[in-house]
Amino acid sequence: MSDVRCSAFRPDLRFQTFDLWMKFFLKYWLPLPIWLSVIFVGSTNLMSAEHTSRFVVPFLLWLKPGMSPHTIWVILVLMRKCAHVTEYAVLALLLWRALRSIPILRAKMLMVFVAVVLGCALFAATDEFHQTFVKSRTPSVRDVFLDVGGALLGLLIGAGFARRHAKRPRCATHSQFVDAQL
């Protein structure tokens, strides 16, 4: 009973620790499954070319009446491929951010980088496999490579952002403040 820092003897510390853990989870890890769900829903019939073209084609024709069907098709394909790159760039940034929130991994940037690329590649492959079960979708190995390219782009953006902000002086974290109070 000599250790007064033990949370069993200080209920306020136990709840404070849970509260900090919950904030940590909500900030760093919860966005990840939410974004994975967004990507998964995007692989369903809901976001197939047939459904999205119903509102994109009229919009394009409103912007430029008389646009040729070939031009419309090219724009639709480019939009869909840009969506692949964007959604996996965001996924890579979220996964990178979540993994970097683990203190032991902060110094192991190469390991985090490889884990993010492999994680995104694995999810991209399972996403394309999922599309084999959706009649209106066509799975493509090229899309997996496009997704991995998007993940690499996201990592480059994240690394550039981290490098730019690493030069700023850091304030003490809340957990360091709590530890100092004990």
mmCIF file of C-alpha atoms in Angstrom:
data_model
loop_
_atom_site.group_PDB
_atom_site.id
_atom_site.type_symbol
_atom_site.label_atom_id
_atom_site.label_comp_id
_atom_site.label_asym_id
_atom_site.label_seq_id
_atom_site.Cartn_x
_atom_site.Cartn_y
_atom_site.Cartn_z
ATOM 1 C CA MET A 1 0.000 0.000 0.000
ATOM 2 C CA SER A 2 3.013 2.249 -0.044
ATOM 3 C CA ASP A 3 2.587 3.033 -3.747
ATOM 4 C CA VAL A 4 0.094 5.886 -3.799
ATOM 5 C CA ARG A 5 0.330 6.119 -7.587
ATOM 6 C CA CYS A 6 -1.479 2.788 -8.020
ATOM 7 C CA SER A 7 -4.836 3.355 -9.704
ATOM 8 C CA ALA A 8 -6.527 0.840 -7.366
ATOM 9 C CA PHE A 9 -6.043 3.297 -4.511
ATOM 10 C CA ARG A 10 -6.782 6.382 -6.580
ATOM 11 C CA PRO A 11 -10.068 5.946 -8.448
ATOM 12 C CA ASP A 12 -9.731 9.402 -9.995
ATOM 13 C CA LEU A 13 -6.476 8.261 -11.650
ATOM 14 C CA ARG A 14 -8.108 5.077 -12.985
ATOM 15 C CA PHE A 15 -10.908 7.070 -14.618
ATOM 16 C CA GLN A 16 -8.458 9.662 -15.845
ATOM 17 C CA THR A 17 -6.361 6.917 -17.435
ATOM 18 C CA PHE A 18 -9.423 5.408 -19.137
ATOM 19 C CA ASP A 19 -10.467 8.864 -20.276
ATOM 20 C CA LEU A 20 -7.020 9.471 -21.766
ATOM 21 C CA TRP A 21 -7.050 6.056 -23.432
ATOM 22 C CA MET A 22 -10.485 6.735 -24.917
ATOM 23 C CA LYS A 23 -9.372 10.112 -26.261
ATOM 24 C CA PHE A 24 -6.267 8.441 -27.705
ATOM 25 C CA PHE A 25 -8.374 5.739 -29.374
ATOM 26 C CA LEU A 26 -10.920 8.188 -30.746
ATOM 27 C CA LYS A 27 -8.233 10.500 -32.095
ATOM 28 C CA TYR A 28 -5.788 8.029 -33.626
ATOM 29 C CA TRP A 29 -7.504 4.696 -34.244
ATOM 30 C CA LEU A 30 -11.251 5.217 -34.759
ATOM 31 C CA PRO A 31 -10.856 7.172 -38.031
ATOM 32 C CA LEU A 32 -9.167 4.117 -39.540
ATOM 33 C CA PRO A 33 -12.113 1.645 -39.428
ATOM 34 C CA ILE A 34 -14.464 4.453 -40.417
ATOM 35 C CA TRP A 35 -12.400 5.162 -43.535
ATOM 36 C CA LEU A 36 -12.076 1.426 -44.303
ATOM 37 C CA SER A 37 -15.879 1.270 -44.188
ATOM 38 C CA VAL A 38 -16.123 4.199 -46.606
ATOM 39 C CA ILE A 39 -13.818 2.380 -49.039
ATOM 40 C CA PHE A 40 -15.786 -0.850 -48.610
ATOM 41 C CA VAL A 41 -19.090 0.901 -49.354
ATOM 42 C CA GLY A 42 -17.435 2.491 -52.384
ATOM 43 C CA SER A 43 -16.801 -1.027 -53.712
ATOM 44 C CA THR A 44 -20.461 -1.911 -53.689
ATOM 45 C CA ASN A 45 -23.115 -1.386 -56.315
ATOM 46 C CA LEU A 46 -23.858 2.004 -54.746
ATOM 47 C CA MET A 47 -20.730 3.600 -56.237
ATOM 48 C CA SER A 48 -20.596 1.619 -59.481
ATOM 49 C CA ALA A 49 -20.105 3.452 -62.777
ATOM 50 C CA GLU A 50 -23.774 2.912 -63.616
ATOM 51 C CA HIS A 51 -24.926 4.712 -60.488
ATOM 52 C CA THR A 52 -22.378 7.523 -60.343
ATOM 53 C CA SER A 53 -22.763 8.365 -64.036
ATOM 54 C CA ARG A 54 -26.444 9.150 -63.414
ATOM 55 C CA PHE A 55 -25.502 12.418 -61.763
ATOM 56 C CA VAL A 56 -22.015 13.046 -63.196
ATOM 57 C CA VAL A 57 -23.012 12.888 -66.888
ATOM 58 C CA PRO A 58 -25.850 15.441 -66.573
ATOM 59 C CA PHE A 59 -23.490 17.712 -64.627
ATOM 60 C CA LEU A 60 -20.819 17.444 -67.342
ATOM 61 C CA LEU A 61 -23.403 18.142 -70.040
ATOM 62 C CA TRP A 62 -24.615 21.130 -68.051
ATOM 63 C CA LEU A 63 -21.043 22.448 -67.887
ATOM 64 C CA LYS A 64 -20.461 21.905 -71.607
ATOM 65 C CA PRO A 65 -23.514 21.042 -73.686
ATOM 66 C CA GLY A 66 -22.725 18.872 -76.678
ATOM 67 C CA MET A 67 -19.760 17.115 -75.052
ATOM 68 C CA SER A 68 -18.943 13.948 -76.981
ATOM 69 C CA PRO A 69 -19.678 10.559 -75.396
ATOM 70 C CA HIS A 70 -15.989 9.658 -75.689
ATOM 71 C CA THR A 71 -14.954 12.774 -73.753
ATOM 72 C CA ILE A 72 -17.542 12.002 -71.083
ATOM 73 C CA TRP A 73 -16.239 8.429 -70.833
ATOM 74 C CA VAL A 74 -12.631 9.649 -70.474
ATOM 75 C CA ILE A 75 -13.636 12.100 -67.734
ATOM 76 C CA LEU A 76 -15.564 9.373 -65.885
ATOM 77 C CA VAL A 77 -12.599 6.979 -66.042
ATOM 78 C CA LEU A 78 -10.207 9.697 -64.839
ATOM 79 C CA MET A 79 -12.551 10.590 -61.970
ATOM 80 C CA ARG A 80 -12.802 6.960 -60.896
ATOM 81 C CA LYS A 81 -9.030 6.439 -61.012
ATOM 82 C CA CYS A 82 -8.423 9.679 -59.092
ATOM 83 C CA ALA A 83 -10.892 8.406 -56.496
ATOM 84 C CA HIS A 84 -8.774 5.246 -56.107
ATOM 85 C CA VAL A 85 -5.619 7.289 -55.555
ATOM 86 C CA THR A 86 -7.311 9.708 -53.165
ATOM 87 C CA GLU A 87 -9.054 7.134 -50.988
ATOM 88 C CA TYR A 88 -5.859 5.113 -50.526
ATOM 89 C CA ALA A 89 -3.754 8.226 -49.919
ATOM 90 C CA VAL A 90 -6.143 9.090 -47.088
ATOM 91 C CA LEU A 91 -6.042 5.485 -45.835
ATOM 92 C CA ALA A 92 -2.231 5.541 -45.792
ATOM 93 C CA LEU A 93 -2.196 8.826 -43.879
ATOM 94 C CA LEU A 94 -4.664 7.512 -41.298
ATOM 95 C CA LEU A 95 -2.781 4.233 -40.854
ATOM 96 C CA TRP A 96 0.565 6.052 -40.660
ATOM 97 C CA ARG A 97 -0.841 8.441 -38.064
ATOM 98 C CA ALA A 98 -2.285 5.581 -36.010
ATOM 99 C CA LEU A 99 0.934 3.558 -36.056
ATOM 100 C CA ARG A 100 3.035 6.608 -35.201
ATOM 101 C CA SER A 101 0.855 7.158 -32.137
ATOM 102 C CA ILE A 102 2.483 4.054 -30.632
ATOM 103 C CA PRO A 103 5.612 5.402 -28.895
ATOM 104 C CA ILE A 104 7.831 2.397 -29.658
ATOM 105 C CA LEU A 105 7.169 2.782 -33.400
ATOM 106 C CA ARG A 106 7.885 6.509 -33.663
ATOM 107 C CA ALA A 107 11.593 6.010 -34.227
ATOM 108 C CA LYS A 108 11.110 3.098 -36.647
ATOM 109 C CA MET A 109 9.929 5.079 -39.656
ATOM 110 C CA LEU A 110 10.999 2.545 -42.279
ATOM 111 C CA MET A 111 9.107 -0.219 -40.493
ATOM 112 C CA VAL A 112 5.999 1.980 -40.230
ATOM 113 C CA PHE A 113 6.326 2.956 -43.891
ATOM 114 C CA VAL A 114 6.538 -0.689 -45.010
ATOM 115 C CA ALA A 115 3.666 -1.714 -42.710
ATOM 116 C CA VAL A 116 1.457 1.033 -44.131
ATOM 117 C CA VAL A 117 2.208 0.112 -47.746
ATOM 118 C CA LEU A 118 1.634 -3.600 -47.064
ATOM 119 C CA GLY A 119 -1.552 -2.880 -45.113
ATOM 120 C CA CYS A 120 -2.921 -0.710 -47.899
ATOM 121 C CA ALA A 121 -1.937 -3.278 -50.540
ATOM 122 C CA LEU A 122 -3.640 -6.042 -48.583
ATOM 123 C CA PHE A 123 -6.823 -4.029 -48.163
ATOM 124 C CA ALA A 124 -6.745 -3.014 -51.851
ATOM 125 C CA ALA A 125 -6.467 -6.677 -52.873
ATOM 126 C CA THR A 126 -9.332 -7.715 -50.595
ATOM 127 C CA ASP A 127 -11.362 -4.763 -51.874
ATOM 128 C CA GLU A 128 -10.905 -5.895 -55.468
ATOM 129 C CA PHE A 129 -11.732 -9.468 -54.420
ATOM 130 C CA HIS A 130 -14.916 -8.130 -52.824
ATOM 131 C CA GLN A 131 -15.838 -6.613 -56.191
ATOM 132 C CA THR A 132 -15.921 -10.093 -57.766
ATOM 133 C CA PHE A 133 -19.162 -10.632 -55.851
ATOM 134 C CA VAL A 134 -20.785 -7.401 -57.075
ATOM 135 C CA LYS A 135 -22.334 -7.747 -60.542
ATOM 136 C CA SER A 136 -21.963 -4.091 -61.473
ATOM 137 C CA ARG A 137 -18.267 -3.935 -60.494
ATOM 138 C CA THR A 138 -15.208 -5.217 -62.323
ATOM 139 C CA PRO A 139 -12.201 -6.196 -60.199
ATOM 140 C CA SER A 140 -8.815 -5.235 -61.589
ATOM 141 C CA VAL A 141 -5.244 -5.955 -60.549
ATOM 142 C CA ARG A 142 -4.343 -2.594 -62.112
ATOM 143 C CA ASP A 143 -6.583 -0.914 -59.556
ATOM 144 C CA VAL A 144 -4.630 -2.597 -56.753
ATOM 145 C CA PHE A 145 -1.432 -1.062 -58.150
ATOM 146 C CA LEU A 146 -3.209 2.276 -58.481
ATOM 147 C CA ASP A 147 -4.326 2.002 -54.850
ATOM 148 C CA VAL A 148 -0.778 1.230 -53.709
ATOM 149 C CA GLY A 149 0.398 4.240 -55.713
ATOM 150 C CA GLY A 150 -2.175 6.325 -53.855
ATOM 151 C CA ALA A 151 -0.883 4.958 -50.555
ATOM 152 C CA LEU A 152 2.682 5.887 -51.528
ATOM 153 C CA LEU A 153 1.497 9.371 -52.463
ATOM 154 C CA GLY A 154 -0.224 9.697 -49.092
ATOM 155 C CA LEU A 155 2.947 8.620 -47.311
ATOM 156 C CA LEU A 156 5.009 11.149 -49.247
ATOM 157 C CA ILE A 157 2.555 13.879 -48.293
ATOM 158 C CA GLY A 158 2.602 12.731 -44.664
ATOM 159 C CA ALA A 159 6.401 12.536 -44.557
ATOM 160 C CA GLY A 160 6.713 16.004 -46.057
ATOM 161 C CA PHE A 161 4.223 17.376 -43.558
ATOM 162 C CA ALA A 162 6.001 15.653 -40.655
ATOM 163 C CA ARG A 163 9.389 16.929 -41.769
ATOM 164 C CA ARG A 164 8.084 20.480 -42.054
ATOM 165 C CA HIS A 165 6.507 20.373 -38.606
ATOM 166 C CA ALA A 166 9.318 18.465 -36.868
ATOM 167 C CA LYS A 167 11.365 21.642 -36.618
ATOM 168 C CA ARG A 168 8.800 23.283 -34.348
ATOM 169 C CA PRO A 169 9.431 23.161 -30.598
ATOM 170 C CA ARG A 170 7.169 20.589 -28.992
ATOM 171 C CA CYS A 171 4.987 21.257 -25.987
ATOM 172 C CA ALA A 172 4.660 18.749 -23.169
ATOM 173 C CA THR A 173 1.937 16.183 -23.791
ATOM 174 C CA HIS A 174 -0.961 15.725 -21.434
ATOM 175 C CA SER A 175 0.406 12.346 -20.266
ATOM 176 C CA GLN A 176 3.767 13.951 -19.438
ATOM 177 C CA PHE A 177 1.890 16.580 -17.454
ATOM 178 C CA VAL A 178 -0.094 13.903 -15.567
ATOM 179 C CA ASP A 179 3.099 11.936 -14.823
ATOM 180 C CA ALA A 180 4.742 15.085 -13.481
ATOM 181 C CA GLN A 181 1.793 15.659 -11.135
ATOM 182 C CA LEU A 182 2.119 12.199 -9.573
#
